[in-house]
Amino acid sequence: MRLIPLAATALAALAAPLAAHEDELATPRGAPVAVSLTPDQLLEPYYAALRQQVAMPEAGPNPALAPATTLTRIAFGSCNHQNASQHMWAQIAAQNPQLFLMIGDNVYGDNGWDGDAGLESLRASYALQASHPEFAGFRAKVPMLATWDDHDFGLNDAGASFPFRRWAEDLFETFWNSSDAVRARPGVYESTITGPEGKRVQVILLDTRFFRSDLKRMPWSKERPPMGGYLPEDDLDKTVLGEAQWAWLEAELAKPADVRIVVSSTQVITTAHQYEGWTNFPIERARLLDALSRREASGVVLLSGDRHAGGVYSTRYKDETLWELTSSSLNLSFESNNDRSTAREPDPARVSKLFSEENYGLVDIDWKARRLTLTLKNNQSATLAEQTVDW
């Protein structure tokens, strides 16, 4: 079977015959028969054939994290461009983390995408990332877990309506060697619990892409809004996680754990901008904070990325102070002047500067003191911000 490139516009062409012959698909009484085919269904035969004919990139060997490990240091980062320098891996490795979390935009696979359903630019970006010796060497030593954001989902700011999300998921799960649990369900959300009783760390990696409703855009204007182009969406039918993932999250938060690290590719606490984030869906944001408030007793922190800037955030919710550390980007900084970035985005929820230089994050756990230390470090491992959180 010879495969031809299948572009986004082909979906309309595939569905057109159904619409054209709708009057022929009628019952004897003349009532039309509802015909509903999703892009997933239309593309399934194409992807079945494509899997047999293309190489699926893999990140390479990665040690498993032993379930009995007492975690004391976790590193994380986001926004890693496959075409940029991979210098950060050595900096992070020198911190001796026991676990590293890739929390989104792990590659920029939509750069150069021409609309093909095979997402060739995404596949090529994974292959290039795997070829970097700095990345391969780090991955060979440090256990890793991953979730995605828009640029490794396949399209900037995309959500559930992205028609090629199933193929993007296949590429992600193959590259990162996702667990059987992740592969068995739509989306890439995952949870792990590590450590002995009394020192159990639960890491929850949310999927804020696969199920997310479309964003509500601001009306067009000649002047682009300086703090983003989206409006808060108050429609009760709109979602970030989708009902299956919401039910899963509630069940995960009910499990016994001593510390929970909840990962969202986009920011949760801040409402100071209208770029992508939970601020776009205030009802869903409140639902997340409420779910965290009902968790089985434990310490909790939020980790996020996406913004090409990092900082420490806090909010008071139901008599508890919640903390979030945003780390972005590993190697794709758009600005190096932290003071200018801070002044451009005033935010009462942010308790640090807004650090636009390259950065990565650390979460240190002091089990004796029952204290977490959240640290943001730059590309020379100098400390940019540090926050302690007791539980």
Coordinates of C-alpha atoms in Angstrom, one line a residue:
M1 CA 0.0 0.0 0.0
R2 CA 1.5 3.3 -1.0
L3 CA 0.8 6.1 1.5
I4 CA 0.2 9.7 0.3
P5 CA 0.5 12.7 2.6
L6 CA -2.9 13.4 4.2
A7 CA -3.4 17.0 5.1
A8 CA -5.8 18.6 7.4
T9 CA -8.0 19.7 4.5
A10 CA -8.4 16.1 3.5
L11 CA -10.7 15.5 6.5
A12 CA -13.3 17.7 5.0
A13 CA -13.0 15.9 1.7
L14 CA -13.4 12.5 3.4
A15 CA -16.5 13.7 5.3
A16 CA -18.1 15.4 2.3
P17 CA -19.7 12.4 0.7
L18 CA -21.5 11.7 3.9
A19 CA -23.0 15.2 3.9
A20 CA -23.8 15.1 0.2
H21 CA -25.8 11.8 0.5
E22 CA -27.5 12.5 3.8
D23 CA -30.9 12.5 2.0
E24 CA -30.1 9.0 0.8
L25 CA -29.4 7.7 4.3
A26 CA -33.1 8.0 5.4
T27 CA -35.4 5.6 7.0
P28 CA -38.6 4.6 5.1
R29 CA -40.5 7.3 6.9
G30 CA -38.1 9.9 5.6
A31 CA -36.4 10.6 9.0
P32 CA -32.6 11.3 8.4
V33 CA -30.1 9.0 9.9
A34 CA -27.6 10.8 12.1
V35 CA -24.1 10.0 10.7
S36 CA -21.2 11.1 12.9
L37 CA -17.6 10.3 12.2
T38 CA -14.8 11.8 14.2
P39 CA -11.4 12.6 12.8
D40 CA -10.1 9.7 14.9
Q41 CA -12.4 7.3 13.1
L42 CA -11.7 8.7 9.7
L43 CA -7.9 8.5 10.1
E44 CA -7.7 5.1 11.9
P45 CA -6.9 3.1 8.7
Y46 CA -4.3 5.7 7.6
Y47 CA -2.5 5.5 10.9
A48 CA -2.7 1.7 11.1
A49 CA -0.8 1.6 7.7
L50 CA 1.5 4.4 8.7
R51 CA 2.7 2.6 11.8
Q52 CA 3.9 -0.2 9.6
Q53 CA 5.9 2.0 7.3
V54 CA 7.7 4.6 9.5
A55 CA 10.2 4.5 12.2
M56 CA 8.8 5.6 15.6
P57 CA 11.5 7.6 17.4
E58 CA 12.4 6.4 21.0
A59 CA 14.1 8.5 23.7
G60 CA 16.4 5.6 24.6
P61 CA 17.2 3.6 27.7
N62 CA 16.0 5.0 31.0
P63 CA 16.4 3.4 34.5
A64 CA 13.3 2.6 36.4
L65 CA 12.7 4.4 39.7
A66 CA 12.5 1.7 42.3
P67 CA 9.1 1.8 44.1
A68 CA 10.8 1.7 47.5
T69 CA 13.0 4.7 46.8
T70 CA 12.8 7.5 49.4
L71 CA 12.7 10.6 47.3
T72 CA 14.5 13.7 48.5
R73 CA 15.3 15.5 45.3
I74 CA 13.2 15.8 42.1
A75 CA 14.1 18.1 39.2
F76 CA 11.9 19.3 36.4
G77 CA 11.8 21.5 33.4
S78 CA 9.8 22.5 30.2
C79 CA 10.2 24.1 26.8
N80 CA 13.2 22.2 25.4
H81 CA 13.8 22.9 21.7
Q82 CA 15.4 20.0 19.7
N83 CA 17.3 22.5 17.5
A84 CA 18.8 24.4 20.4
S85 CA 21.8 23.8 22.7
Q86 CA 21.4 20.9 25.1
H87 CA 23.7 22.4 27.7
M88 CA 21.1 22.2 30.6
W89 CA 21.3 18.4 30.9
A90 CA 24.8 18.6 32.5
Q91 CA 23.7 21.4 34.8
I92 CA 20.7 19.3 36.0
A93 CA 22.7 16.1 36.3
A94 CA 25.2 17.9 38.6
Q95 CA 22.3 18.4 41.1
N96 CA 22.0 14.6 41.5
P97 CA 18.2 14.4 41.1
Q98 CA 16.6 11.0 41.7
L99 CA 13.8 11.8 39.2
F100 CA 13.4 14.2 36.4
L101 CA 10.0 15.4 35.1
M102 CA 9.6 16.6 31.5
I103 CA 6.4 18.6 31.9
G104 CA 5.6 19.9 28.4
D105 CA 7.0 21.3 25.2
N106 CA 9.6 18.7 25.5
V107 CA 10.2 19.2 21.8
Y108 CA 8.9 21.8 19.3
G109 CA 7.3 19.4 16.8
D110 CA 4.9 21.9 15.3
N111 CA 7.8 24.1 14.0
G112 CA 7.7 23.7 10.2
W113 CA 4.5 21.6 10.3
D114 CA 2.8 21.8 6.9
G115 CA -0.6 20.3 7.9
D116 CA 0.2 16.7 7.1
A117 CA -1.8 14.1 9.2
G118 CA 1.4 12.1 9.7
L119 CA 2.9 15.0 11.8
E120 CA 6.3 14.5 10.1
S121 CA 7.8 17.6 11.7
L122 CA 6.9 16.2 15.2
R123 CA 8.3 12.8 14.4
A124 CA 11.5 14.4 13.1
S125 CA 11.8 16.5 16.2
Y126 CA 11.7 13.5 18.4
A127 CA 14.3 11.7 16.3
L128 CA 16.6 14.7 16.6
Q129 CA 16.1 15.1 20.3
A130 CA 17.0 11.4 20.8
S131 CA 20.2 11.9 18.8
H132 CA 21.7 14.5 21.2
P133 CA 24.4 12.8 23.3
E134 CA 23.8 15.2 26.2
F135 CA 20.1 14.1 26.4
A136 CA 20.9 10.5 25.9
G137 CA 23.5 10.5 28.6
F138 CA 21.2 12.2 31.1
R139 CA 18.4 9.8 30.3
A140 CA 20.6 6.8 30.7
K141 CA 21.2 7.8 34.3
V142 CA 18.2 9.6 35.7
P143 CA 14.7 8.2 35.8
M144 CA 12.2 10.3 33.9
L145 CA 8.4 10.9 33.7
A146 CA 6.8 13.1 31.1
T147 CA 3.6 14.8 30.1
W148 CA 3.1 17.1 27.1
D149 CA 2.1 20.7 26.2
D150 CA 1.0 22.2 22.9
H151 CA 4.2 22.0 20.9
D152 CA 4.7 18.3 21.4
F153 CA 0.9 17.8 21.2
G154 CA 1.2 19.0 17.7
L155 CA -0.1 22.5 17.3
N156 CA 0.3 25.8 19.2
D157 CA -2.5 26.3 21.8
A158 CA -4.3 23.2 20.6
G159 CA -6.7 21.0 22.5
A160 CA -9.3 18.3 22.0
S161 CA -10.3 19.5 18.6
F162 CA -6.9 18.9 17.1
P163 CA -7.7 16.2 14.6
F164 CA -4.4 14.4 14.7
R165 CA -4.1 14.1 18.5
R166 CA -4.3 10.2 18.4
W167 CA -1.2 10.1 16.2
A168 CA 0.6 12.6 18.4
E169 CA -0.3 10.4 21.4
D170 CA 1.2 7.4 19.7
L171 CA 4.4 9.3 19.0
F172 CA 4.6 10.6 22.6
E173 CA 4.0 7.2 24.2
T174 CA 6.5 5.5 21.9
F175 CA 9.2 8.1 22.4
W176 CA 8.8 8.2 26.2
N177 CA 8.1 4.5 26.6
S178 CA 4.9 5.3 28.5
S179 CA 3.6 2.9 31.1
D180 CA 0.9 0.3 30.2
A181 CA -1.6 2.3 32.2
V182 CA -1.0 5.4 30.0
R183 CA -1.1 3.4 26.7
A184 CA -4.4 1.7 27.7
R185 CA -6.4 5.0 27.8
P186 CA -6.8 8.1 25.8
G187 CA -4.5 10.9 26.9
V188 CA -1.1 10.8 28.6
Y189 CA -2.0 11.5 32.2
E190 CA -0.2 9.4 34.8
S191 CA 0.4 9.0 38.5
T192 CA 3.1 7.2 40.5
I193 CA 3.6 6.6 44.3
T194 CA 7.2 6.0 45.5
G195 CA 8.6 5.4 48.9
P196 CA 7.9 3.6 52.1
E197 CA 5.0 4.4 54.4
G198 CA 5.5 7.7 56.0
K199 CA 7.7 8.9 53.1
R200 CA 5.4 8.3 50.1
V201 CA 5.6 10.7 47.2
Q202 CA 2.8 10.8 44.7
V203 CA 3.6 12.4 41.4
I204 CA 0.5 13.3 39.4
L205 CA 1.1 14.4 35.8
L206 CA -2.0 15.9 34.3
D207 CA -2.9 16.0 30.6
T208 CA -4.1 19.5 29.8
R209 CA -4.3 19.0 26.0
F210 CA -6.0 15.9 24.9
F211 CA -9.5 16.7 26.3
R212 CA -9.3 20.5 26.7
S213 CA -12.1 22.5 25.1
D214 CA -11.3 25.3 22.6
L215 CA -10.1 28.6 24.0
K216 CA -12.4 31.6 23.9
R217 CA -10.6 34.3 21.8
M218 CA -10.8 38.0 22.3
P219 CA -12.4 39.9 19.4
W220 CA -9.9 40.9 16.8
S221 CA -8.3 44.3 17.2
K222 CA -5.5 46.0 15.4
E223 CA -3.4 46.2 18.6
R224 CA -2.6 42.8 20.0
P225 CA -3.4 42.6 23.8
P226 CA 0.0 42.7 25.6
M227 CA -1.0 40.0 28.2
G228 CA -2.6 37.4 25.9
G229 CA -5.4 37.0 23.5
Y230 CA -7.9 34.8 25.3
L231 CA -10.9 35.4 27.5
P232 CA -12.1 33.5 30.6
E233 CA -14.6 30.8 29.6
D234 CA -17.6 30.5 31.9
D235 CA -19.5 27.8 29.9
L236 CA -20.1 24.8 32.3
D237 CA -19.7 22.4 29.4
K238 CA -16.1 23.4 28.7
T239 CA -13.4 21.4 30.3
V240 CA -9.6 21.2 30.8
L241 CA -9.2 17.5 31.8
G242 CA -12.4 15.8 30.6
E243 CA -14.6 13.8 32.8
A244 CA -12.6 10.5 32.7
Q245 CA -9.5 12.3 33.8
W246 CA -11.3 14.2 36.4
A247 CA -12.7 11.0 37.9
W248 CA -9.2 9.5 37.8
L249 CA -7.7 12.5 39.5
E250 CA -10.3 12.4 42.3
A251 CA -9.4 8.7 42.9
E252 CA -5.6 9.5 42.9
L253 CA -6.0 12.2 45.4
A254 CA -7.8 9.8 47.7
K255 CA -4.8 7.4 47.8
P256 CA -2.6 7.5 50.9
A257 CA 0.5 9.7 50.3
D258 CA 2.7 12.0 52.4
V259 CA 3.6 14.5 49.7
R260 CA 1.8 15.1 46.4
I261 CA 3.4 16.8 43.4
V262 CA 0.8 17.8 40.9
V263 CA 2.1 18.7 37.5
S264 CA 0.2 20.9 35.0
S265 CA 1.8 21.9 31.8
T266 CA 0.2 25.3 32.0
Q267 CA 0.0 27.6 35.0
V268 CA -2.7 27.1 37.6
I269 CA -2.6 29.8 40.3
T270 CA -2.0 33.0 38.4
T271 CA -4.9 34.9 36.8
A272 CA -2.7 37.9 35.9
H273 CA -2.5 37.1 32.1
Q274 CA -4.7 35.7 29.4
Y275 CA -2.2 33.6 27.6
E276 CA -2.9 29.9 28.0
G277 CA -3.5 28.6 31.5
W278 CA -6.2 27.5 33.9
T279 CA -7.2 31.2 34.1
N280 CA -8.9 30.6 30.7
F281 CA -11.3 28.2 32.4
P282 CA -12.1 29.7 35.9
I283 CA -14.8 27.1 36.7
E284 CA -12.3 24.3 35.9
R285 CA -9.6 26.1 37.9
A286 CA -11.9 26.3 41.0
R287 CA -12.7 22.6 40.5
L288 CA -9.0 21.7 40.5
L289 CA -8.3 23.8 43.7
D290 CA -11.4 22.2 45.3
A291 CA -10.2 18.7 44.4
L292 CA -6.8 19.5 46.0
S293 CA -8.5 20.7 49.1
R294 CA -10.4 17.4 49.5
R295 CA -7.3 15.2 49.1
E296 CA -6.3 12.6 51.6
A297 CA -4.1 14.4 54.1
S298 CA -0.7 15.2 52.7
G299 CA 1.6 18.0 51.6
V300 CA 1.1 19.3 48.1
V301 CA 2.8 21.5 45.6
L302 CA 2.0 22.4 42.0
L303 CA 4.6 22.4 39.2
S304 CA 4.0 24.1 35.8
G305 CA 5.8 25.3 32.7
D306 CA 4.8 26.8 29.3
R307 CA 5.5 30.5 29.8
H308 CA 9.2 30.8 28.8
A309 CA 9.6 32.3 32.2
G310 CA 9.6 31.0 35.8
G311 CA 8.6 32.1 39.2
V312 CA 7.0 31.1 42.5
Y313 CA 3.2 31.6 43.0
S314 CA 0.9 31.2 46.0
T315 CA -2.8 31.4 46.7
R316 CA -5.0 31.0 49.7
Y317 CA -7.8 28.5 49.2
K318 CA -10.1 27.1 51.9
D319 CA -7.8 27.9 54.8
E320 CA -4.7 26.5 53.0
T321 CA -1.9 28.2 51.2
L322 CA -1.1 26.5 47.9
W323 CA 2.2 26.9 46.2
E324 CA 3.2 26.6 42.6
L325 CA 6.7 26.6 41.0
T326 CA 6.8 27.5 37.3
S327 CA 9.9 26.5 35.4
S328 CA 10.3 27.5 31.7
S329 CA 12.4 27.3 29.5
L330 CA 15.3 24.9 29.5
N331 CA 16.8 26.2 26.3
L332 CA 14.4 28.6 24.6
S333 CA 14.5 31.9 26.4
F334 CA 12.9 34.9 24.7
E335 CA 14.2 37.5 27.2
S336 CA 17.2 37.7 29.5
N337 CA 16.2 40.8 31.5
N338 CA 14.4 39.5 34.6
D339 CA 13.6 42.9 35.9
R340 CA 11.9 43.9 32.6
S341 CA 9.9 40.7 32.5
T342 CA 8.8 41.3 36.1
A343 CA 7.7 44.8 35.4
R344 CA 5.8 43.8 32.3
E345 CA 3.6 41.3 34.2
P346 CA 2.5 42.5 37.6
D347 CA 0.9 39.7 39.5
P348 CA -0.2 39.7 43.2
A349 CA 0.0 35.9 43.2
R350 CA 3.6 35.8 42.3
V351 CA 6.0 36.0 45.3
S352 CA 9.2 36.1 43.3
K353 CA 10.5 37.9 40.2
L354 CA 9.4 36.6 36.8
F355 CA 12.6 35.0 35.6
S356 CA 12.8 35.0 31.8
E357 CA 16.3 33.5 31.5
E358 CA 16.8 29.8 31.0
N359 CA 15.9 27.8 34.1
Y360 CA 15.1 24.5 35.7
G361 CA 13.3 23.6 38.9
L362 CA 14.1 21.5 42.0
V363 CA 11.9 20.1 44.7
D364 CA 13.8 19.0 47.8
I365 CA 12.0 17.0 50.5
D366 CA 13.2 17.2 54.1
W367 CA 11.3 14.3 55.7
K368 CA 12.5 15.0 59.3
A369 CA 11.4 18.6 59.2
R370 CA 8.4 17.9 57.0
R371 CA 9.5 20.6 54.6
L372 CA 9.6 21.1 50.9
T373 CA 12.1 23.5 49.3
L374 CA 11.1 24.8 45.8
T375 CA 14.1 26.2 43.9
L376 CA 14.5 27.8 40.5
K377 CA 18.0 27.7 39.0
N378 CA 19.5 29.3 35.9
N379 CA 21.7 27.7 33.2
Q380 CA 24.7 28.0 35.5
S381 CA 22.8 26.5 38.4
A382 CA 22.8 29.8 40.3
T383 CA 19.7 30.1 42.5
L384 CA 17.1 32.5 41.1
A385 CA 14.3 31.9 43.6
E386 CA 13.7 29.6 46.6
Q387 CA 10.6 28.9 48.7
T388 CA 10.1 26.6 51.7
V389 CA 6.8 24.9 52.2
D390 CA 5.9 23.1 55.4
W391 CA 3.3 20.4 55.7

